Amino acid sequence: MGKLVLPNLQGKQMGQVIVTLTVTNRIDQVLAQRGFISPEEVRSYILDNVLVDTIATLLCLPASIISQLGLVQGGEAQVETAAGVQQGRIFRDVELSIGERQGTFDCLELTEVPYALLGLTPMEVLGLESRP
C-alpha cells in the first residue's frame, strides 16, 4: 500500500478553494431505504469552509465528525505529514455530496486539526476541478 500524502497544515495558501459539502453515513442510508431505521435517524453533517487540497489523496475528516457519523473503521495507512510519516485510520462508507454530485468514499481521520480536507480522488470521481 502506498503512502497517503497530507499537506503541511500550518498555513493557508493564496488561491485556495473552499467548498461546502455534506457527509452522510452510507450504511444508515441503506438501512433507511430498507425500512430498518427512519430517514430522520440517518447521520449526516454539513461542512462549510472545506479546503480543497489536491495534494491530499482522500477525503479527510476530523475525528469528531467521524464519531458523529458513526463510521466504521476499515483499516490503517501510512500517512505522510509535515511532521513525518504517521499511522492513520481509514473509515468506510462516507456518502459525499457537493451540489448535485455525490459518491461513496473512504476517508482518512485527522486527529490534529478540527477541519476537513477534500482530496484529489473524490474530486476526480465526482468530476470536479480545482481552479484557484
PDB file of C-alpha atoms in Angstrom:
ATOM      1  CA  MET A   1       0.000   0.000   0.000  1.00  0.00           C
ATOM      2  CA  GLY A   2       1.381   3.394  -0.997  1.00  0.00           C
ATOM      3  CA  LYS A   3       1.646   6.320   1.328  1.00  0.00           C
ATOM      4  CA  LEU A   4      -1.113   8.881   1.531  1.00  0.00           C
ATOM      5  CA  VAL A   5       0.208  12.406   1.429  1.00  0.00           C
ATOM      6  CA  LEU A   6      -1.177  15.177   3.591  1.00  0.00           C
ATOM      7  CA  PRO A   7      -0.089  18.749   3.052  1.00  0.00           C
ATOM      8  CA  ASN A   8       1.605  20.968   5.548  1.00  0.00           C
ATOM      9  CA  LEU A   9      -1.445  22.004   7.544  1.00  0.00           C
ATOM     10  CA  GLN A  10       0.170  25.017   9.187  1.00  0.00           C
ATOM     11  CA  GLY A  11      -0.691  27.782   6.756  1.00  0.00           C
ATOM     12  CA  LYS A  12      -3.353  28.602   4.215  1.00  0.00           C
ATOM     13  CA  GLN A  13      -2.148  29.369   0.736  1.00  0.00           C
ATOM     14  CA  MET A  14      -3.205  32.098  -1.675  1.00  0.00           C
ATOM     15  CA  GLY A  15      -5.674  30.941  -4.268  1.00  0.00           C
ATOM     16  CA  GLN A  16      -7.163  28.287  -2.020  1.00  0.00           C
ATOM     17  CA  VAL A  17     -10.508  26.785  -2.957  1.00  0.00           C
ATOM     18  CA  ILE A  18     -13.193  26.379  -0.288  1.00  0.00           C
ATOM     19  CA  VAL A  19     -16.359  24.277  -0.726  1.00  0.00           C
ATOM     20  CA  THR A  20     -19.422  23.313   1.278  1.00  0.00           C
ATOM     21  CA  LEU A  21     -20.183  19.609   1.309  1.00  0.00           C
ATOM     22  CA  THR A  22     -22.424  17.110   3.065  1.00  0.00           C
ATOM     23  CA  VAL A  23     -21.096  13.878   4.547  1.00  0.00           C
ATOM     24  CA  THR A  24     -23.526  11.082   5.401  1.00  0.00           C
ATOM     25  CA  ASN A  25     -23.213   7.589   6.862  1.00  0.00           C
ATOM     26  CA  ARG A  26     -23.947   5.428   3.777  1.00  0.00           C
ATOM     27  CA  ILE A  27     -24.844   2.398   5.912  1.00  0.00           C
ATOM     28  CA  ASP A  28     -27.519   4.493   7.644  1.00  0.00           C
ATOM     29  CA  GLN A  29     -28.884   5.472   4.219  1.00  0.00           C
ATOM     30  CA  VAL A  30     -29.202   1.826   3.178  1.00  0.00           C
ATOM     31  CA  LEU A  31     -30.892   0.897   6.469  1.00  0.00           C
ATOM     32  CA  ALA A  32     -33.378   3.748   6.000  1.00  0.00           C
ATOM     33  CA  GLN A  33     -34.074   2.740   2.390  1.00  0.00           C
ATOM     34  CA  ARG A  34     -34.872  -0.791   3.590  1.00  0.00           C
ATOM     35  CA  GLY A  35     -37.080   0.410   6.433  1.00  0.00           C
ATOM     36  CA  PHE A  36     -34.863  -0.646   9.359  1.00  0.00           C
ATOM     37  CA  ILE A  37     -34.461   2.919  10.621  1.00  0.00           C
ATOM     38  CA  SER A  38     -36.360   6.126   9.907  1.00  0.00           C
ATOM     39  CA  PRO A  39     -34.929   8.717   7.483  1.00  0.00           C
ATOM     40  CA  GLU A  40     -34.524  11.061  10.479  1.00  0.00           C
ATOM     41  CA  GLU A  41     -32.068   8.580  12.043  1.00  0.00           C
ATOM     42  CA  VAL A  42     -29.613   8.813   9.132  1.00  0.00           C
ATOM     43  CA  ARG A  43     -26.489  10.536  10.456  1.00  0.00           C
ATOM     44  CA  SER A  44     -25.393  13.398   8.224  1.00  0.00           C
ATOM     45  CA  TYR A  45     -23.365  16.576   8.627  1.00  0.00           C
ATOM     46  CA  ILE A  46     -22.933  19.719   6.517  1.00  0.00           C
ATOM     47  CA  LEU A  47     -19.370  21.010   6.455  1.00  0.00           C
ATOM     48  CA  ASP A  48     -18.730  24.621   5.467  1.00  0.00           C
ATOM     49  CA  ASN A  49     -15.315  26.016   4.555  1.00  0.00           C
ATOM     50  CA  VAL A  50     -13.775  22.699   3.482  1.00  0.00           C
ATOM     51  CA  LEU A  51     -10.355  23.258   1.953  1.00  0.00           C
ATOM     52  CA  VAL A  52      -9.865  21.635  -1.447  1.00  0.00           C
ATOM     53  CA  ASP A  53      -6.393  20.151  -1.382  1.00  0.00           C
ATOM     54  CA  THR A  54      -5.065  18.432  -4.476  1.00  0.00           C
ATOM     55  CA  ILE A  55      -2.004  17.236  -2.564  1.00  0.00           C
ATOM     56  CA  ALA A  56      -4.186  15.155  -0.231  1.00  0.00           C
ATOM     57  CA  THR A  57      -5.412  11.896  -1.764  1.00  0.00           C
ATOM     58  CA  LEU A  58      -8.622  11.186   0.153  1.00  0.00           C
ATOM     59  CA  LEU A  59     -11.448  12.970   1.843  1.00  0.00           C
ATOM     60  CA  CYS A  60     -10.002  13.814   5.270  1.00  0.00           C
ATOM     61  CA  LEU A  61     -12.356  14.334   8.215  1.00  0.00           C
ATOM     62  CA  PRO A  62     -11.726  15.342  11.815  1.00  0.00           C
ATOM     63  CA  ALA A  63     -12.154  12.599  14.419  1.00  0.00           C
ATOM     64  CA  SER A  64     -15.156  14.452  15.908  1.00  0.00           C
ATOM     65  CA  ILE A  65     -17.106  14.314  12.615  1.00  0.00           C
ATOM     66  CA  ILE A  66     -16.231  10.641  12.091  1.00  0.00           C
ATOM     67  CA  SER A  67     -17.557   9.923  15.581  1.00  0.00           C
ATOM     68  CA  GLN A  68     -20.792  11.889  14.985  1.00  0.00           C
ATOM     69  CA  LEU A  69     -21.396   9.989  11.747  1.00  0.00           C
ATOM     70  CA  GLY A  70     -20.719   6.623  13.418  1.00  0.00           C
ATOM     71  CA  LEU A  71     -18.404   5.486  10.628  1.00  0.00           C
ATOM     72  CA  VAL A  72     -16.818   2.034  10.589  1.00  0.00           C
ATOM     73  CA  GLN A  73     -13.032   1.754  10.591  1.00  0.00           C
ATOM     74  CA  GLY A  74     -11.804  -0.087   7.531  1.00  0.00           C
ATOM     75  CA  GLY A  75      -8.059  -0.134   8.026  1.00  0.00           C
ATOM     76  CA  GLU A  76      -4.952   1.913   8.541  1.00  0.00           C
ATOM     77  CA  ALA A  77      -2.457   3.598   6.248  1.00  0.00           C
ATOM     78  CA  GLN A  78       0.910   5.259   6.446  1.00  0.00           C
ATOM     79  CA  VAL A  79       0.304   8.994   6.171  1.00  0.00           C
ATOM     80  CA  GLU A  80       2.991  11.476   5.233  1.00  0.00           C
ATOM     81  CA  THR A  81       2.590  14.807   7.024  1.00  0.00           C
ATOM     82  CA  ALA A  82       4.804  17.793   7.657  1.00  0.00           C
ATOM     83  CA  ALA A  83       5.727  16.119  10.957  1.00  0.00           C
ATOM     84  CA  GLY A  84       6.825  12.914   9.200  1.00  0.00           C
ATOM     85  CA  VAL A  85       5.185   9.554   8.468  1.00  0.00           C
ATOM     86  CA  GLN A  86       2.436   8.537  10.874  1.00  0.00           C
ATOM     87  CA  GLN A  87      -0.181   5.805  11.100  1.00  0.00           C
ATOM     88  CA  GLY A  88      -3.666   6.992  10.120  1.00  0.00           C
ATOM     89  CA  ARG A  89      -7.069   5.329  10.382  1.00  0.00           C
ATOM     90  CA  ILE A  90      -9.257   4.869   7.308  1.00  0.00           C
ATOM     91  CA  PHE A  91     -13.055   4.847   7.660  1.00  0.00           C
ATOM     92  CA  ARG A  92     -15.526   3.407   5.152  1.00  0.00           C
ATOM     93  CA  ASP A  93     -18.825   4.307   3.521  1.00  0.00           C
ATOM     94  CA  VAL A  94     -18.988   8.093   3.614  1.00  0.00           C
ATOM     95  CA  GLU A  95     -21.577   9.479   1.202  1.00  0.00           C
ATOM     96  CA  LEU A  96     -20.108  12.770  -0.014  1.00  0.00           C
ATOM     97  CA  SER A  97     -22.389  15.325  -1.670  1.00  0.00           C
ATOM     98  CA  ILE A  98     -21.317  18.564  -3.324  1.00  0.00           C
ATOM     99  CA  GLY A  99     -24.193  20.287  -5.058  1.00  0.00           C
ATOM    100  CA  GLU A 100     -25.916  17.686  -7.231  1.00  0.00           C
ATOM    101  CA  ARG A 101     -22.893  15.372  -7.325  1.00  0.00           C
ATOM    102  CA  GLN A 102     -22.451  12.532  -4.880  1.00  0.00           C
ATOM    103  CA  GLY A 103     -20.441   9.384  -4.339  1.00  0.00           C
ATOM    104  CA  THR A 104     -19.362   6.951  -1.631  1.00  0.00           C
ATOM    105  CA  PHE A 105     -15.772   7.156  -0.425  1.00  0.00           C
ATOM    106  CA  ASP A 106     -13.319   6.145   2.262  1.00  0.00           C
ATOM    107  CA  CYS A 107     -11.979   8.910   4.461  1.00  0.00           C
ATOM    108  CA  LEU A 108      -8.846   9.473   6.478  1.00  0.00           C
ATOM    109  CA  GLU A 109      -9.158  10.521  10.115  1.00  0.00           C
ATOM    110  CA  LEU A 110      -7.494  13.816  11.023  1.00  0.00           C
ATOM    111  CA  THR A 111      -6.597  13.893  14.708  1.00  0.00           C
ATOM    112  CA  GLU A 112      -4.599  17.105  14.955  1.00  0.00           C
ATOM    113  CA  VAL A 113      -6.797  19.630  13.149  1.00  0.00           C
ATOM    114  CA  PRO A 114     -10.511  20.462  13.542  1.00  0.00           C
ATOM    115  CA  TYR A 115     -11.289  20.948   9.855  1.00  0.00           C
ATOM    116  CA  ALA A 116     -11.874  18.749   6.809  1.00  0.00           C
ATOM    117  CA  LEU A 117      -9.924  18.490   3.551  1.00  0.00           C
ATOM    118  CA  LEU A 118     -11.266  17.406   0.189  1.00  0.00           C
ATOM    119  CA  GLY A 119      -8.555  15.450  -1.610  1.00  0.00           C
ATOM    120  CA  LEU A 120      -7.933  14.711  -5.256  1.00  0.00           C
ATOM    121  CA  THR A 121      -9.537  11.245  -5.584  1.00  0.00           C
ATOM    122  CA  PRO A 122     -13.116  12.205  -4.616  1.00  0.00           C
ATOM    123  CA  MET A 123     -12.841  15.372  -6.711  1.00  0.00           C
ATOM    124  CA  GLU A 124     -11.865  13.357  -9.789  1.00  0.00           C
ATOM    125  CA  VAL A 125     -14.580  10.721  -9.217  1.00  0.00           C
ATOM    126  CA  LEU A 126     -17.224  13.448  -8.857  1.00  0.00           C
ATOM    127  CA  GLY A 127     -15.939  15.219 -11.965  1.00  0.00           C
ATOM    128  CA  LEU A 128     -14.861  18.369 -10.127  1.00  0.00           C
ATOM    129  CA  GLU A 129     -11.861  20.523 -10.910  1.00  0.00           C
ATOM    130  CA  SER A 130      -9.877  22.717  -8.556  1.00  0.00           C
ATOM    131  CA  ARG A 131      -9.291  26.150 -10.056  1.00  0.00           C
ATOM    132  CA  PRO A 132      -7.706  28.669  -7.703  1.00  0.00           C
TER     133      PRO A 132
END
